[in-house]
Short mmCIF file of the C-alpha atoms (twelve columns), coordinates in Angstrom:
data_MODEL
# 
_entry.id   MODEL 
# 
loop_
_atom_site.group_PDB 
_atom_site.id 
_atom_site.type_symbol 
_atom_site.label_atom_id 
_atom_site.label_alt_id 
_atom_site.label_comp_id 
_atom_site.label_asym_id 
_atom_site.label_seq_id 
_atom_site.Cartn_x 
_atom_site.Cartn_y 
_atom_site.Cartn_z 
_atom_site.pdbx_PDB_model_num 
ATOM 1   C CA . MET A 1   36.811 173.386 73.807  1 
ATOM 2   C CA . GLY A 2   33.478 175.114 74.126  1 
ATOM 3   C CA . ALA A 3   33.006 178.404 75.934  1 
ATOM 4   C CA . ASP A 4   30.706 176.730 78.501  1 
ATOM 5   C CA . ALA A 5   33.571 174.490 79.627  1 
ATOM 6   C CA . ARG A 6   34.733 177.265 81.950  1 
ATOM 7   C CA . THR A 7   31.713 176.799 84.179  1 
ATOM 8   C CA . ASP A 8   31.679 172.996 83.972  1 
ATOM 9   C CA . VAL A 9   32.571 170.950 87.056  1 
ATOM 10  C CA . PRO A 10  36.301 170.079 86.923  1 
ATOM 11  C CA . PRO A 11  37.338 166.414 86.735  1 
ATOM 12  C CA . ALA A 12  37.232 164.650 90.102  1 
ATOM 13  C CA . GLY A 13  40.366 162.540 89.653  1 
ATOM 14  C CA . PRO A 14  42.645 160.690 87.205  1 
ATOM 15  C CA . GLU A 15  39.844 158.366 86.086  1 
ATOM 16  C CA . ASP A 16  37.616 161.352 85.287  1 
ATOM 17  C CA . LEU A 17  40.045 163.461 83.220  1 
ATOM 18  C CA . ARG A 18  38.577 165.163 80.182  1 
ATOM 19  C CA . GLU A 19  39.426 168.087 77.963  1 
ATOM 20  C CA . GLY A 20  38.116 171.441 79.060  1 
ATOM 21  C CA . GLN A 21  38.997 174.674 80.790  1 
ATOM 22  C CA . TRP A 22  38.195 175.979 84.242  1 
ATOM 23  C CA . PRO A 23  38.743 179.184 86.216  1 
ATOM 24  C CA . VAL A 24  41.651 179.354 88.651  1 
ATOM 25  C CA . SER A 25  43.025 182.122 90.852  1 
ATOM 26  C CA . THR A 26  45.252 183.598 88.123  1 
ATOM 27  C CA . GLY A 27  43.033 183.027 85.077  1 
ATOM 28  C CA . VAL A 28  42.086 179.828 83.288  1 
ATOM 29  C CA . VAL A 29  43.551 176.328 83.364  1 
ATOM 30  C CA . ALA A 30  42.958 173.943 80.467  1 
ATOM 31  C CA . LEU A 31  43.423 170.202 80.067  1 
ATOM 32  C CA . GLU A 32  44.305 168.755 76.666  1 
ATOM 33  C CA . ARG A 33  44.848 165.102 75.855  1 
ATOM 34  C CA . ASP A 34  48.120 164.308 74.072  1 
ATOM 35  C CA . SER A 35  47.104 162.675 70.804  1 
ATOM 36  C CA . TYR A 36  50.521 161.051 70.321  1 
ATOM 37  C CA . THR A 37  51.436 159.684 73.764  1 
ATOM 38  C CA . PRO A 38  49.025 157.400 75.658  1 
ATOM 39  C CA . ASP A 39  47.986 158.429 79.179  1 
ATOM 40  C CA . THR A 40  49.491 161.896 78.721  1 
ATOM 41  C CA . TRP A 41  47.786 165.211 79.411  1 
ATOM 42  C CA . THR A 42  48.970 168.772 78.871  1 
ATOM 43  C CA . VAL A 43  48.031 171.475 81.359  1 
ATOM 44  C CA . LEU A 44  47.838 175.019 80.000  1 
ATOM 45  C CA . VAL A 45  47.567 178.131 82.154  1 
ATOM 46  C CA . ASN A 46  46.112 181.136 80.339  1 
ATOM 47  C CA . GLY A 47  46.858 179.429 77.035  1 
ATOM 48  C CA . VAL A 48  50.529 178.697 77.758  1 
ATOM 49  C CA . PRO A 49  51.634 175.038 78.133  1 
ATOM 50  C CA . SER A 50  52.627 174.626 81.784  1 
ATOM 51  C CA . SER A 51  53.047 170.893 82.366  1 
ATOM 52  C CA . SER A 52  52.749 167.542 80.652  1 
ATOM 53  C CA . ILE A 53  51.809 164.552 82.803  1 
ATOM 54  C CA . ASN A 54  52.057 160.896 81.804  1 
ATOM 55  C CA . LEU A 55  49.672 159.171 84.206  1 
ATOM 56  C CA . SER A 56  51.391 155.787 83.972  1 
ATOM 57  C CA . ASP A 57  55.050 156.891 83.965  1 
ATOM 58  C CA . PRO A 58  56.440 159.681 86.181  1 
ATOM 59  C CA . PHE A 59  59.840 159.280 84.493  1 
ATOM 60  C CA . HIS A 60  58.361 160.397 81.163  1 
ATOM 61  C CA . LEU A 61  59.094 164.122 80.814  1 
ATOM 62  C CA . ASP A 62  57.665 165.647 77.666  1 
ATOM 63  C CA . PHE A 63  59.211 169.105 78.085  1 
ATOM 64  C CA . GLU A 64  62.865 169.098 77.094  1 
ATOM 65  C CA . TYR A 65  63.953 171.572 79.767  1 
ATOM 66  C CA . MET A 66  62.681 169.197 82.464  1 
ATOM 67  C CA . ARG A 67  64.676 166.345 80.958  1 
ATOM 68  C CA . TRP A 68  67.792 168.540 81.009  1 
ATOM 69  C CA . MET A 69  67.147 169.472 84.638  1 
ATOM 70  C CA . ALA A 70  66.707 165.791 85.447  1 
ATOM 71  C CA . LEU A 71  70.079 164.985 83.870  1 
ATOM 72  C CA . ILE A 72  71.839 167.693 85.878  1 
ATOM 73  C CA . LEU A 73  70.146 166.582 89.091  1 
ATOM 74  C CA . GLY A 74  71.100 162.950 88.504  1 
ATOM 75  C CA . ASN A 75  74.660 163.957 87.704  1 
ATOM 76  C CA . VAL A 76  75.052 165.789 91.009  1 
ATOM 77  C CA . PHE A 77  73.179 163.517 93.434  1 
ATOM 78  C CA . ASP A 78  72.867 159.757 93.951  1 
ATOM 79  C CA . ALA A 79  69.413 158.177 93.705  1 
ATOM 80  C CA . GLU A 80  69.621 157.246 97.400  1 
ATOM 81  C CA . ALA A 81  70.037 160.875 98.464  1 
ATOM 82  C CA . ARG A 82  67.349 162.226 100.758 1 
ATOM 83  C CA . LEU A 83  67.078 165.552 99.012  1 
ATOM 84  C CA . ARG A 84  65.284 168.552 100.426 1 
ATOM 85  C CA . VAL A 85  63.849 170.191 97.317  1 
ATOM 86  C CA . LEU A 86  62.066 173.524 96.973  1 
ATOM 87  C CA . HIS A 87  60.191 174.248 93.745  1 
ATOM 88  C CA . LEU A 88  59.349 177.861 92.940  1 
ATOM 89  C CA . GLY A 89  56.402 177.575 90.588  1 
ATOM 90  C CA . GLY A 90  54.545 174.318 90.332  1 
ATOM 91  C CA . GLY A 91  52.112 174.074 87.444  1 
ATOM 92  C CA . ALA A 92  50.873 170.489 87.506  1 
ATOM 93  C CA . ALA A 93  53.975 169.341 89.453  1 
ATOM 94  C CA . ALA A 94  55.369 167.194 86.635  1 
ATOM 95  C CA . PHE A 95  58.978 167.747 87.701  1 
ATOM 96  C CA . PRO A 96  58.343 167.208 91.437  1 
ATOM 97  C CA . ARG A 97  56.548 163.989 90.470  1 
ATOM 98  C CA . TYR A 98  59.654 162.903 88.557  1 
ATOM 99  C CA . VAL A 99  61.942 163.790 91.474  1 
ATOM 100 C CA . ASN A 100 59.773 161.710 93.803  1 
ATOM 101 C CA . ALA A 101 60.208 158.696 91.513  1 
ATOM 102 C CA . ALA A 102 63.937 159.208 90.880  1 
ATOM 103 C CA . PHE A 103 64.869 160.146 94.472  1 
ATOM 104 C CA . PRO A 104 62.247 158.321 96.556  1 
ATOM 105 C CA . GLU A 105 63.724 159.377 99.911  1 
ATOM 106 C CA . SER A 106 63.380 163.054 99.080  1 
ATOM 107 C CA . ARG A 107 61.092 165.618 100.681 1 
ATOM 108 C CA . GLN A 108 59.709 168.345 98.440  1 
ATOM 109 C CA . VAL A 109 57.759 171.574 98.767  1 
ATOM 110 C CA . VAL A 110 56.170 173.355 95.814  1 
ATOM 111 C CA . VAL A 111 55.381 177.057 96.174  1 
ATOM 112 C CA . GLU A 112 52.711 177.933 93.617  1 
ATOM 113 C CA . LEU A 113 50.992 181.324 93.441  1 
ATOM 114 C CA . ASP A 114 47.671 179.898 92.270  1 
ATOM 115 C CA . ALA A 115 45.874 178.200 95.170  1 
ATOM 116 C CA . ARG A 116 43.040 176.874 93.011  1 
ATOM 117 C CA . LEU A 117 45.501 175.352 90.551  1 
ATOM 118 C CA . ASN A 118 47.149 173.527 93.463  1 
ATOM 119 C CA . GLU A 119 43.787 172.082 94.474  1 
ATOM 120 C CA . LEU A 120 42.929 170.925 90.968  1 
ATOM 121 C CA . VAL A 121 46.226 169.264 90.059  1 
ATOM 122 C CA . ARG A 122 46.408 167.517 93.441  1 
ATOM 123 C CA . GLY A 123 43.139 165.790 92.582  1 
ATOM 124 C CA . TRP A 124 43.686 165.261 88.883  1 
ATOM 125 C CA . PHE A 125 47.075 163.588 88.929  1 
ATOM 126 C CA . ASP A 126 47.259 161.606 92.191  1 
ATOM 127 C CA . LEU A 127 50.485 163.333 93.222  1 
ATOM 128 C CA . PRO A 128 52.635 162.067 96.111  1 
ATOM 129 C CA . ARG A 129 51.300 163.142 99.485  1 
ATOM 130 C CA . ALA A 130 52.972 165.002 102.333 1 
ATOM 131 C CA . PRO A 131 55.610 164.721 103.645 1 
ATOM 132 C CA . MET A 132 56.959 163.476 100.300 1 
ATOM 133 C CA . LEU A 133 55.388 166.383 98.396  1 
ATOM 134 C CA . ARG A 134 53.699 169.434 99.866  1 
ATOM 135 C CA . LEU A 135 51.910 172.001 97.705  1 
ATOM 136 C CA . ARG A 136 52.065 175.438 99.312  1 
ATOM 137 C CA . SER A 137 50.080 178.376 97.966  1 
ATOM 138 C CA . GLY A 138 51.884 181.700 97.993  1 
ATOM 139 C CA . ASP A 139 54.181 184.125 96.219  1 
ATOM 140 C CA . ALA A 140 57.674 182.624 96.106  1 
ATOM 141 C CA . LEU A 141 59.183 186.110 96.353  1 
ATOM 142 C CA . ASP A 142 57.605 186.404 99.796  1 
ATOM 143 C CA . VAL A 143 58.073 182.795 100.903 1 
ATOM 144 C CA . VAL A 144 61.796 182.279 100.235 1 
ATOM 145 C CA . PRO A 145 63.015 184.998 102.657 1 
ATOM 146 C CA . THR A 146 61.046 183.313 105.474 1 
ATOM 147 C CA . LEU A 147 62.793 179.941 105.104 1 
ATOM 148 C CA . THR A 148 65.555 178.665 107.368 1 
ATOM 149 C CA . ALA A 149 69.145 179.028 106.175 1 
ATOM 150 C CA . ALA A 150 70.767 175.929 104.650 1 
ATOM 151 C CA . SER A 151 67.425 174.094 104.751 1 
ATOM 152 C CA . ARG A 152 67.326 172.959 101.098 1 
ATOM 153 C CA . ASP A 153 69.614 170.880 98.905  1 
ATOM 154 C CA . VAL A 154 67.959 171.919 95.648  1 
ATOM 155 C CA . VAL A 155 65.926 174.952 94.601  1 
ATOM 156 C CA . VAL A 156 64.155 174.785 91.230  1 
ATOM 157 C CA . ARG A 157 62.858 178.026 89.712  1 
ATOM 158 C CA . ASP A 158 60.186 177.608 87.050  1 
ATOM 159 C CA . VAL A 159 58.161 180.800 87.394  1 
ATOM 160 C CA . PHE A 160 56.446 182.559 84.517  1 
ATOM 161 C CA . VAL A 161 53.680 185.050 83.918  1 
ATOM 162 C CA . GLY A 162 52.768 184.126 80.376  1 
ATOM 163 C CA . ASP A 163 56.178 183.382 78.904  1 
ATOM 164 C CA . VAL A 164 58.128 185.882 81.039  1 
ATOM 165 C CA . THR A 165 59.784 185.376 84.437  1 
ATOM 166 C CA . PRO A 166 58.929 188.326 86.720  1 
ATOM 167 C CA . SER A 167 61.939 190.577 87.262  1 
ATOM 168 C CA . GLY A 168 61.908 190.090 91.028  1 
ATOM 169 C CA . PHE A 169 63.201 186.549 90.560  1 
ATOM 170 C CA . VAL A 170 66.278 187.843 88.725  1 
ATOM 171 C CA . ASP A 171 67.042 190.467 91.364  1 
ATOM 172 C CA . ALA A 172 70.386 190.057 93.140  1 
ATOM 173 C CA . GLY A 173 68.694 190.271 96.519  1 
ATOM 174 C CA . PHE A 174 66.397 187.366 95.710  1 
ATOM 175 C CA . VAL A 175 69.255 185.264 94.335  1 
ATOM 176 C CA . GLY A 176 71.081 185.946 97.583  1 
ATOM 177 C CA . GLU A 177 68.077 184.637 99.506  1 
ATOM 178 C CA . VAL A 178 68.107 181.452 97.414  1 
ATOM 179 C CA . ALA A 179 71.801 180.991 98.203  1 
ATOM 180 C CA . ARG A 180 71.083 181.516 101.897 1 
ATOM 181 C CA . VAL A 181 68.382 178.844 101.877 1 
ATOM 182 C CA . LEU A 182 70.609 176.339 100.054 1 
ATOM 183 C CA . ALA A 183 73.020 174.020 101.839 1 
ATOM 184 C CA . PRO A 184 76.718 174.773 101.129 1 
ATOM 185 C CA . ASP A 185 76.760 172.079 98.428  1 
ATOM 186 C CA . GLY A 186 73.259 172.971 97.206  1 
ATOM 187 C CA . LEU A 187 72.069 173.289 93.610  1 
ATOM 188 C CA . TYR A 188 69.970 176.065 92.051  1 
ATOM 189 C CA . LEU A 189 68.184 175.084 88.816  1 
ATOM 190 C CA . LEU A 190 66.481 177.739 86.680  1 
ATOM 191 C CA . ASN A 191 64.233 177.540 83.645  1 
ATOM 192 C CA . VAL A 192 64.930 180.630 81.539  1 
ATOM 193 C CA . GLY A 193 62.801 181.508 78.525  1 
ATOM 194 C CA . ASP A 194 64.648 183.549 75.929  1 
ATOM 195 C CA . GLY A 195 64.380 184.921 72.423  1 
ATOM 196 C CA . PRO A 196 66.825 185.598 69.592  1 
ATOM 197 C CA . GLU A 197 68.480 188.517 71.400  1 
ATOM 198 C CA . LEU A 198 69.288 186.263 74.392  1 
ATOM 199 C CA . VAL A 199 68.892 189.148 76.815  1 
ATOM 200 C CA . ASN A 200 67.451 186.995 79.595  1 
ATOM 201 C CA . VAL A 201 70.320 184.528 79.837  1 
ATOM 202 C CA . ARG A 202 72.754 187.462 79.922  1 
ATOM 203 C CA . ARG A 203 70.857 189.098 82.756  1 
ATOM 204 C CA . GLU A 204 70.566 185.827 84.684  1 
ATOM 205 C CA . LEU A 205 74.292 185.114 84.305  1 
ATOM 206 C CA . SER A 206 75.221 188.598 85.491  1 
ATOM 207 C CA . THR A 207 73.160 188.135 88.651  1 
ATOM 208 C CA . LEU A 208 74.103 184.526 89.380  1 
ATOM 209 C CA . LYS A 209 77.850 185.002 89.151  1 
ATOM 210 C CA . GLY A 210 77.684 187.606 91.897  1 
ATOM 211 C CA . THR A 211 76.573 184.866 94.295  1 
ATOM 212 C CA . PHE A 212 77.583 181.444 92.948  1 
ATOM 213 C CA . GLY A 213 81.031 180.176 92.015  1 
ATOM 214 C CA . ASN A 214 79.970 177.690 89.337  1 
ATOM 215 C CA . ILE A 215 77.356 178.224 86.641  1 
ATOM 216 C CA . ILE A 216 76.358 176.262 83.542  1 
ATOM 217 C CA . ALA A 217 73.758 176.843 80.839  1 
ATOM 218 C CA . VAL A 218 72.073 174.097 78.819  1 
ATOM 219 C CA . SER A 219 69.979 174.373 75.664  1 
ATOM 220 C CA . ASP A 220 69.878 173.209 72.096  1 
ATOM 221 C CA . PRO A 221 72.363 174.955 69.793  1 
ATOM 222 C CA . ALA A 222 69.647 176.738 67.795  1 
ATOM 223 C CA . VAL A 223 68.507 178.617 70.902  1 
ATOM 224 C CA . PHE A 224 72.070 179.478 71.931  1 
ATOM 225 C CA . LYS A 225 72.668 180.868 68.431  1 
ATOM 226 C CA . GLY A 226 69.544 183.034 68.612  1 
ATOM 227 C CA . ARG A 227 67.783 181.233 65.779  1 
ATOM 228 C CA . ARG A 228 64.575 180.665 67.725  1 
ATOM 229 C CA . ARG A 229 62.921 181.277 71.068  1 
ATOM 230 C CA . GLY A 230 63.271 178.467 73.576  1 
ATOM 231 C CA . ASN A 231 64.177 177.312 77.039  1 
ATOM 232 C CA . ILE A 232 67.620 177.569 78.598  1 
ATOM 233 C CA . VAL A 233 68.315 175.655 81.790  1 
ATOM 234 C CA . MET A 234 70.827 177.334 84.061  1 
ATOM 235 C CA . ALA A 235 72.405 175.665 87.076  1 
ATOM 236 C CA . ALA A 236 74.328 177.436 89.810  1 
ATOM 237 C CA . SER A 237 76.280 176.047 92.738  1 
ATOM 238 C CA . ASN A 238 79.263 176.728 94.933  1 
ATOM 239 C CA . GLN A 239 80.341 173.143 94.300  1 
ATOM 240 C CA . GLY A 240 80.522 171.352 90.946  1 
ATOM 241 C CA . PHE A 241 77.998 169.569 88.755  1 
ATOM 242 C CA . GLY A 242 79.400 166.047 88.841  1 
ATOM 243 C CA . ASP A 243 81.057 164.150 85.999  1 
ATOM 244 C CA . ALA A 244 81.199 166.638 83.105  1 
ATOM 245 C CA . ALA A 245 81.694 163.972 80.425  1 
ATOM 246 C CA . ARG A 246 78.700 161.987 81.659  1 
ATOM 247 C CA . LEU A 247 76.515 165.094 81.644  1 
ATOM 248 C CA . VAL A 248 77.566 166.001 78.102  1 
ATOM 249 C CA . LYS A 249 76.868 162.442 76.934  1 
ATOM 250 C CA . GLY A 250 73.434 162.451 78.536  1 
ATOM 251 C CA . LEU A 251 72.499 165.797 77.007  1 
ATOM 252 C CA . LEU A 252 73.623 164.711 73.552  1 
ATOM 253 C CA . SER A 253 71.500 161.564 73.891  1 
ATOM 254 C CA . ASP A 254 68.329 163.526 74.659  1 
ATOM 255 C CA . PRO A 255 65.512 163.468 72.062  1 
ATOM 256 C CA . LEU A 256 66.382 167.162 71.600  1 
ATOM 257 C CA . PRO A 257 70.184 167.063 71.886  1 
ATOM 258 C CA . ALA A 258 71.486 169.859 74.063  1 
ATOM 259 C CA . GLN A 259 74.758 171.698 74.525  1 
ATOM 260 C CA . VAL A 260 76.261 172.719 77.860  1 
ATOM 261 C CA . LEU A 261 78.214 175.961 78.275  1 
ATOM 262 C CA . ALA A 262 80.433 176.553 81.292  1 
ATOM 263 C CA . GLY A 263 83.370 178.613 82.499  1 
ATOM 264 C CA . ASN A 264 85.129 180.805 79.956  1 
ATOM 265 C CA . GLU A 265 82.905 179.616 77.112  1 
ATOM 266 C CA . LEU A 266 79.751 180.665 78.960  1 
ATOM 267 C CA . GLU A 267 81.296 183.993 79.942  1 
ATOM 268 C CA . SER A 268 82.514 184.753 76.423  1 
ATOM 269 C CA . ARG A 269 79.072 184.035 74.955  1 
ATOM 270 C CA . PHE A 270 76.837 185.718 77.493  1 
ATOM 271 C CA . GLY A 271 78.997 187.673 79.932  1 
ATOM 272 C CA . ALA A 272 79.236 191.448 80.101  1 
ATOM 273 C CA . LYS A 273 80.796 192.981 76.997  1 
# 
């Protein structure tokens, strides 16, 4: 991509997509065509892959952590459920787009810090319109405390600055606000980036278990063993996570087979020593 691409006029819609990079509120957003999968584009924010969108298939999720979240969500809720979903961090809204296709009666709100990014992805990818999907610009740390108690069935946290989740989102006070906003049987899904020392999953677990009665962690075994950096999906609820055997089977069938840790096994691996 040439340096002058930053001042070029952004694409006007799905039919006009092209590779390039453009200024947004928090830096630079780039579009790259996937050379292996037809109709698929990767959105990068400040050089970090943020979303992958298949224009012709909202069920196609390129990022493994989104597929794992989708499996957990489908294991907890029926497709007919009219879910009230809050997404903290939006990117190009690949996961909200999936949820709209998988749970068509749902109503979703995305809180994304970058207002310009919201504007661009709304035009580029022909996302569902309100009231099915609303894109709200703002800092999720400020927005969540203003929401009505028990007003959401699912909260999805996918917030990063670079490859790090800001510490405010791991704070016990914020987690308490998420729990307040969730319905009694609500589900909190988190995308956690971690390295070989696995310090982030330990910190997240310590905070979550002070508020939620049931917690699981999902990733591929290499990440859990500290062999490489990767994504760990955590789920927290005061109810359960559906049929455990079905979830395990689904995760093992993923293109990147994943392991689920729960209960004593999760605590022994990542709990306080």
